[in-house]
Coordinates of C-alpha atoms and ligand atoms in Angstrom, one line a residue:
M1 CA -4.3 18.2 -8.8
K2 CA -7.7 16.5 -9.4
A3 CA -8.2 13.1 -7.7
A4 CA -10.7 10.6 -6.9
Y5 CA -10.9 9.5 -3.2
Y6 CA -12.8 7.9 -0.4
E7 CA -12.7 8.6 3.5
R8 CA -14.9 5.7 4.4
Q9 CA -15.3 2.2 3.0
G10 CA -18.6 1.3 1.1
K11 CA -20.6 1.4 -2.2
A12 CA -18.9 3.3 -5.0
S13 CA -21.8 5.7 -5.5
D14 CA -21.8 6.5 -1.6
V15 CA -18.0 7.0 -0.9
L16 CA -16.0 7.9 -4.1
K17 CA -15.6 11.5 -4.5
L18 CA -13.7 13.9 -6.7
G19 CA -11.5 16.7 -5.2
E20 CA -8.6 18.9 -5.5
F21 CA -5.3 17.9 -3.7
P22 CA -1.9 19.6 -3.4
I23 CA 0.5 18.2 -6.1
P24 CA 2.6 15.6 -4.3
Q25 CA 6.4 15.9 -4.2
P26 CA 8.6 12.8 -4.5
G27 CA 10.8 12.0 -1.5
P28 CA 14.2 10.4 -1.7
G29 CA 14.3 7.4 -4.0
E30 CA 10.8 8.4 -5.4
V31 CA 9.5 9.6 -8.6
R32 CA 6.4 11.6 -9.4
V33 CA 4.2 10.7 -12.5
R34 CA 1.7 12.6 -14.5
I35 CA -0.9 9.8 -14.9
H36 CA -2.3 9.4 -18.4
A37 CA -4.1 6.0 -17.7
S38 CA -5.1 4.4 -14.3
G39 CA -6.0 0.7 -14.3
L40 CA -8.8 -0.7 -12.2
N41 CA -8.5 -4.2 -10.5
P42 CA -10.7 -6.3 -8.3
S43 CA -8.0 -5.4 -5.7
D44 CA -9.2 -1.9 -5.8
I45 CA -12.7 -2.8 -5.3
K46 CA -11.9 -5.1 -2.3
A47 CA -9.9 -2.2 -0.6
R48 CA -12.9 0.2 -1.2
T49 CA -15.5 -2.2 0.0
G50 CA -13.6 -3.3 3.0
F51 CA -13.4 -6.9 1.8
S52 CA -9.6 -6.9 2.3
G53 CA -10.0 -5.4 5.8
P54 CA -10.4 -2.0 7.3
A55 CA -8.7 0.8 5.4
A56 CA -5.3 1.7 6.7
F57 CA -5.5 5.5 5.9
P58 CA -8.2 8.0 6.8
L59 CA -8.3 9.2 3.0
V60 CA -7.5 7.0 0.1
I61 CA -6.8 7.9 -3.6
P62 CA -7.5 4.4 -5.1
H63 CA -5.9 2.2 -7.8
Q64 CA -2.6 0.3 -7.8
D65 CA -2.0 0.3 -11.6
G66 CA -1.2 3.1 -14.0
A67 CA 0.9 4.7 -16.7
G68 CA 2.3 8.1 -17.6
V69 CA 5.2 10.3 -17.8
I70 CA 7.8 11.1 -14.8
D71 CA 7.8 14.8 -14.2
A72 CA 9.7 15.1 -11.1
V73 CA 12.3 13.0 -9.2
G74 CA 13.4 13.0 -5.5
A75 CA 17.0 12.9 -4.0
D76 CA 18.9 9.7 -5.2
V77 CA 17.1 9.4 -8.5
A78 CA 18.7 10.4 -11.8
P79 CA 17.1 13.6 -13.0
A80 CA 17.5 12.2 -16.5
R81 CA 14.4 10.0 -15.6
I82 CA 12.2 13.1 -16.0
G83 CA 10.2 12.7 -19.2
E84 CA 10.3 8.9 -19.2
R85 CA 7.2 7.0 -20.1
V86 CA 6.6 4.4 -17.4
W87 CA 4.1 1.9 -16.1
L88 CA 3.5 1.8 -12.4
F89 CA 2.8 -1.3 -10.1
E90 CA 1.6 -1.3 -6.3
T91 CA 1.2 2.5 -6.3
Q92 CA -1.3 2.3 -3.6
Y93 CA 0.1 -0.6 -1.7
R94 CA 1.0 0.3 1.9
R95 CA 0.4 4.1 0.7
A96 CA -2.8 6.4 0.7
F97 CA -2.5 7.7 -2.7
G98 CA -2.9 5.6 -6.0
T99 CA -3.2 6.4 -9.6
A100 CA -6.8 7.7 -9.8
A101 CA -5.4 11.2 -9.8
D102 CA -3.4 13.7 -12.0
H103 CA -0.2 12.7 -10.5
A104 CA 1.1 9.8 -8.2
V105 CA 4.3 9.3 -6.4
V106 CA 6.1 5.9 -6.3
P107 CA 9.5 4.3 -5.2
A108 CA 11.6 4.7 -8.4
R109 CA 11.8 0.9 -9.0
Q110 CA 7.9 0.8 -9.3
A111 CA 8.0 3.2 -12.3
V112 CA 9.2 0.9 -15.0
P113 CA 10.2 2.1 -18.6
L114 CA 7.2 1.7 -21.0
P115 CA 8.6 0.9 -24.5
G116 CA 7.7 3.6 -27.3
N117 CA 5.5 1.0 -29.0
V118 CA 3.2 0.5 -26.3
S119 CA 0.3 2.9 -25.3
F120 CA -0.4 4.3 -21.7
E121 CA -3.7 2.3 -21.8
V122 CA -1.7 -0.9 -22.2
G123 CA 0.8 0.1 -19.6
A124 CA -2.1 0.7 -17.2
C125 CA -3.2 -3.0 -17.7
L126 CA 0.0 -4.5 -16.6
G127 CA 0.7 -4.2 -12.7
V128 CA -1.5 -6.6 -11.0
P129 CA -2.7 -8.8 -13.8
A130 CA 0.8 -9.3 -15.5
L131 CA 2.8 -9.6 -12.3
T132 CA 0.3 -12.2 -10.9
A133 CA 0.1 -14.1 -14.2
H134 CA 3.9 -14.2 -14.5
R135 CA 4.3 -15.6 -11.0
C136 CA 1.7 -18.2 -11.7
L137 CA 3.5 -19.3 -14.9
F138 CA 7.2 -19.0 -14.2
A139 CA 7.7 -19.5 -10.4
D140 CA 8.7 -23.1 -11.2
G141 CA 10.8 -22.4 -14.2
D142 CA 10.7 -21.8 -18.0
I143 CA 7.5 -23.0 -19.8
K144 CA 8.8 -23.0 -23.5
G145 CA 7.4 -26.2 -25.1
Q146 CA 5.0 -26.9 -22.1
A147 CA 1.3 -27.3 -22.0
V148 CA -0.6 -24.7 -20.0
L149 CA -4.3 -24.5 -18.9
V150 CA -5.7 -21.0 -18.0
H151 CA -9.0 -20.7 -16.4
G152 CA -11.0 -17.7 -17.0
G153 CA -9.1 -16.8 -20.1
A154 CA -11.1 -13.6 -20.7
G155 CA -10.3 -12.3 -17.2
A156 CA -7.6 -9.7 -16.6
V157 CA -5.1 -12.2 -15.1
G158 CA -6.3 -14.9 -17.4
T159 CA -5.7 -12.8 -20.5
A160 CA -2.3 -11.8 -19.1
A161 CA -1.5 -15.6 -18.5
I162 CA -2.3 -16.4 -22.0
L163 CA -0.4 -13.5 -23.5
L164 CA 2.8 -14.2 -21.4
A165 CA 2.6 -18.1 -22.0
K166 CA 2.3 -17.8 -25.6
W167 CA 5.2 -15.3 -25.7
A168 CA 7.3 -17.7 -23.7
G169 CA 6.5 -20.5 -26.3
A170 CA 3.9 -22.7 -24.4
W171 CA 0.9 -24.4 -25.9
V172 CA -2.3 -22.8 -24.1
A173 CA -5.7 -24.0 -23.5
A174 CA -8.2 -21.5 -21.9
T175 CA -11.7 -21.9 -20.3
V176 CA -14.4 -19.3 -20.7
S177 CA -18.1 -18.9 -20.1
T178 CA -19.5 -17.2 -23.3
P179 CA -18.8 -16.7 -27.0
A180 CA -17.5 -13.1 -26.3
Q181 CA -15.1 -14.4 -23.7
A182 CA -14.0 -17.0 -26.2
D183 CA -13.1 -14.3 -28.7
A184 CA -11.1 -12.4 -26.1
A185 CA -9.2 -15.6 -25.2
R186 CA -8.6 -16.5 -28.8
R187 CA -7.4 -12.8 -29.4
A188 CA -4.9 -13.1 -26.6
G189 CA -3.5 -16.2 -28.5
A190 CA -5.0 -19.3 -26.7
D191 CA -4.6 -22.5 -28.9
V192 CA -7.7 -24.2 -27.7
V193 CA -10.7 -22.3 -26.2
I194 CA -13.1 -24.4 -23.9
D195 CA -16.5 -23.3 -22.7
R196 CA -16.4 -24.5 -18.9
W197 CA -20.1 -25.0 -18.8
S198 CA -21.1 -26.8 -21.9
Q199 CA -17.8 -28.7 -22.7
D200 CA -15.9 -31.4 -21.0
V201 CA -12.7 -29.6 -20.1
P202 CA -10.6 -32.6 -19.0
A203 CA -11.8 -34.7 -22.1
I204 CA -10.7 -31.8 -24.4
V205 CA -7.4 -31.1 -22.7
M206 CA -6.4 -34.7 -22.7
S207 CA -7.4 -35.3 -26.3
E208 CA -5.4 -32.0 -27.4
T209 CA -2.4 -33.1 -25.5
R210 CA -2.5 -36.5 -26.5
R211 CA -3.4 -38.0 -23.1
K212 CA -0.3 -36.2 -21.4
G213 CA -2.3 -33.4 -19.7
V214 CA -0.9 -29.9 -19.0
D215 CA 2.2 -28.9 -17.2
R216 CA 0.7 -26.0 -15.5
I217 CA -2.6 -24.7 -14.7
V218 CA -3.4 -20.9 -13.8
D219 CA -6.6 -21.1 -11.8
V220 CA -8.8 -18.2 -10.8
S221 CA -11.2 -20.5 -8.6
L222 CA -9.5 -23.7 -7.4
Q223 CA -12.3 -24.3 -5.0
D224 CA -14.5 -24.7 -8.2
N225 CA -12.0 -26.3 -10.5
L226 CA -10.0 -28.7 -8.5
D227 CA -11.7 -32.0 -10.0
V228 CA -11.2 -30.6 -13.5
D229 CA -7.6 -29.7 -12.8
M230 CA -6.9 -33.1 -11.4
G231 CA -8.5 -34.5 -14.6
C232 CA -6.2 -32.1 -16.8
L233 CA -2.8 -32.2 -15.1
A234 CA 0.1 -34.1 -16.4
N235 CA 2.3 -36.1 -14.2
G236 CA 4.3 -33.7 -12.0
G237 CA 2.3 -30.8 -13.0
I238 CA 1.8 -27.5 -11.1
I239 CA -1.5 -25.8 -10.2
S240 CA -1.1 -22.1 -9.4
A241 CA -4.1 -20.6 -7.5
Y242 CA -4.5 -16.8 -7.1
A243 CA -8.0 -16.2 -5.9
V244 CA -10.6 -17.3 -3.6
A245 CA -14.2 -17.5 -4.8
A246 CA -16.2 -18.8 -1.9
A247 CA -16.8 -17.3 1.7
S248 CA -14.7 -20.0 3.1
D249 CA -11.1 -20.2 1.9
H250 CA -10.8 -24.0 3.1
L251 CA -10.4 -26.7 0.4
P252 CA -10.4 -30.4 0.8
L253 CA -7.6 -32.0 -1.4
P254 CA -7.8 -35.5 -3.0
L255 CA -4.6 -36.5 -1.5
L256 CA -3.9 -39.8 -2.9
K257 CA -4.8 -38.6 -6.6
A258 CA -2.6 -35.7 -6.0
M259 CA 0.3 -37.8 -4.7
I260 CA 0.1 -40.3 -7.5
A261 CA 0.1 -37.2 -9.9
G262 CA 3.0 -36.0 -8.2
C263 CA 1.4 -32.6 -8.5
T264 CA 2.3 -29.3 -6.8
F265 CA 0.0 -26.7 -5.5
R266 CA 1.4 -23.1 -5.7
F267 CA -0.5 -20.2 -4.1
V268 CA 0.2 -16.7 -5.3
Y269 CA -0.6 -13.3 -3.7
I270 CA 1.0 -10.6 -5.7
Y271 CA 1.8 -8.2 -2.8
T272 CA 3.9 -10.9 -1.0
V273 CA 5.8 -12.3 -4.0
P274 CA 9.5 -12.1 -3.2
E275 CA 11.3 -8.9 -4.5
A276 CA 13.8 -10.9 -6.8
A277 CA 10.9 -12.7 -8.4
K278 CA 9.0 -9.4 -8.9
S279 CA 12.1 -8.0 -10.5
A280 CA 12.4 -10.9 -12.8
A281 CA 8.7 -10.7 -13.7
V282 CA 9.1 -6.8 -14.5
S283 CA 12.2 -7.6 -16.9
A284 CA 10.2 -10.5 -18.6
I285 CA 7.1 -8.3 -19.0
G286 CA 9.3 -5.5 -20.5
Q287 CA 10.7 -8.0 -23.1
C288 CA 7.3 -9.3 -23.9
L289 CA 6.2 -5.7 -24.5
A290 CA 9.2 -4.8 -26.5
D291 CA 8.5 -7.9 -28.7
G292 CA 5.1 -6.4 -29.4
A293 CA 3.6 -9.5 -27.8
Y294 CA 1.4 -8.0 -25.1
A295 CA -1.9 -6.8 -26.4
P296 CA -4.7 -7.2 -23.6
T297 CA -8.2 -6.4 -24.3
I298 CA -9.3 -3.0 -23.0
G299 CA -13.3 -3.1 -22.4
M300 CA -13.9 0.3 -21.1
Q301 CA -12.2 3.8 -20.9
V302 CA -13.7 6.8 -18.9
A303 CA -12.6 10.1 -17.6
L304 CA -11.8 10.3 -13.9
D305 CA -15.1 12.2 -13.4
A306 CA -16.8 8.8 -14.2
I307 CA -14.9 6.8 -11.7
V308 CA -18.0 5.5 -9.9
E309 CA -19.2 4.3 -13.4
A310 CA -15.9 2.5 -13.7
H311 CA -16.1 0.8 -10.3
E312 CA -19.5 -0.4 -10.9
A313 CA -18.7 -1.8 -14.1
Q314 CA -15.7 -3.6 -12.6
E315 CA -18.0 -5.0 -9.8
S316 CA -20.6 -6.2 -12.3
G317 CA -18.2 -8.5 -14.3
R318 CA -20.0 -7.5 -17.4
V319 CA -17.2 -5.8 -19.1
I320 CA -14.7 -8.1 -21.1
G321 CA -11.3 -6.6 -20.9
K322 CA -9.7 -4.1 -18.6
I323 CA -11.4 -0.9 -17.3
I324 CA -9.2 2.3 -17.7
V325 CA -9.7 5.6 -16.0
K326 CA -8.1 8.7 -17.7
P327 CA -7.4 11.8 -15.7
M328 CA -6.5 13.7 -18.5
L329 CA -9.7 13.3 -20.5
Ligands
NAP401 N1 -3.7 -13.4 -5.5 C1 -3.4 -12.3 -6.2 O1 -2.3 -11.7 -6.1 C2 -4.3 -11.8 -7.1 C3 -4.0 -11.0 -8.2 C4 -5.0 -10.5 -9.3 C5 -6.3 -11.0 -9.0 N2 -6.6 -11.7 -7.9 C6 -8.0 -12.0 -7.8 O2 -8.4 -12.8 -8.9 C7 -9.7 -12.7 -9.3 C8 -9.7 -12.4 -10.7 O3 -9.1 -11.2 -11.0 P1 -9.2 -10.5 -12.4 O4 -8.6 -9.0 -12.3 O5 -8.6 -11.4 -13.5 O6 -10.8 -10.4 -12.6 P2 -11.7 -10.5 -13.9 O7 -11.0 -9.7 -15.0 O8 -13.2 -10.1 -13.4 O9 -11.8 -12.0 -14.5 C9 -12.2 -13.0 -13.6 C10 -12.5 -14.1 -14.7 O10 -12.5 -15.5 -14.1 C11 -13.6 -16.1 -14.7 N3 -14.1 -17.0 -13.8 C12 -14.9 -16.9 -12.6 N4 -15.0 -18.0 -12.0 C13 -14.5 -18.9 -12.7 C14 -14.3 -20.4 -12.6 N5 -14.8 -21.0 -11.4 N6 -13.6 -20.9 -13.5 C15 -13.1 -20.4 -14.6 N7 -13.2 -19.1 -14.7 C16 -13.8 -18.4 -13.8 C17 -14.6 -15.1 -15.0 O11 -15.6 -15.4 -16.0 P3 -16.9 -16.1 -15.7 O12 -17.4 -16.0 -14.3 O13 -17.9 -15.4 -16.7 O14 -16.7 -17.5 -16.2 C18 -13.8 -13.9 -15.6 O15 -13.5 -14.0 -16.9 C19 -10.2 -11.6 -8.4 O16 -10.9 -12.2 -7.3 C20 -8.9 -10.9 -8.0 O17 -9.2 -10.2 -6.6 C21 -5.8 -12.0 -7.0

């Protein structure tokens, strides 16, 4: 099979290569998937550059997320699954080979049925962003009728959070930086979109929520947004933080303000979310897809041969929407 790979960490153009590999065989409890779409995430970039630590394998085929069709199953997996359309999560977690290839092998539970009304490209957008957004939104219970603030509403996780929160019946405000990002956040369903540079985020949130504030905040950069968040949060509200922006991961907290607000800080790292919560997220995402309520922005699609271009675009931050690599193009 054809695959993209790297044997040392570094710059995309220096280390990413294309090559031929034997088609992998699924072991017991595993399935093999013919990959139609491979989804790129910052996590894949951080693994390739060494930001997340040294590589655990001498040769890595990158990318956690993807979608395709099961074409072989190992022992203990129902042969009836062959031919099933699926989306994949955590394909390269604790494994050397991810989805930037013609085929990928995963434990059967990480190949999730993709409803017939959903494209492979959308399937490849789910994994990291949708599971992270789900955990941020629902770890502390249902959000129907609640108010949610999503920072970075045009980002992959931000958009996933808007889509899932709207599907669940919440009111959603989102912050953005540019008019193009505002369009993306509105397309995802945000009720109010706020430019985080030129507008007063707490003033708008408080006015829109009739001085109550928001019940949940999904935050891509708590280190930058803490003061804004404290100004937007309802009494007893919850702030879910899922990314670290600064070189230092330390954060001084306004303890008295936080105590008076009775607020909760939740921290989310997708790879360590408890299995039961991940299974619940997978089910909820499946229902959202089946309801036709999950339509993320796809910003770029390229053939596997152009994987360097895809990685460079992800790192640049200039593409609004998910970047998809397609081995079959
Ligand atoms: N903990 C986890 O499990 C987990 C899971 C997924 C992702 N992540 C991390 O989360 C980060 C975002 O991932 P992603 O895939 O969503 O990336 P992305 O698609 O590049 O989106 C990031 C978004 O955040 C916005 N942003 C940046 N700084 C902001 C700030 N201070 N306030 C509000 N918005 C801000 C960006 O827009 P502007 O900068 O233009 O405003 C952009 O729209 C990455 O660092 C990723 O590694 C962590």
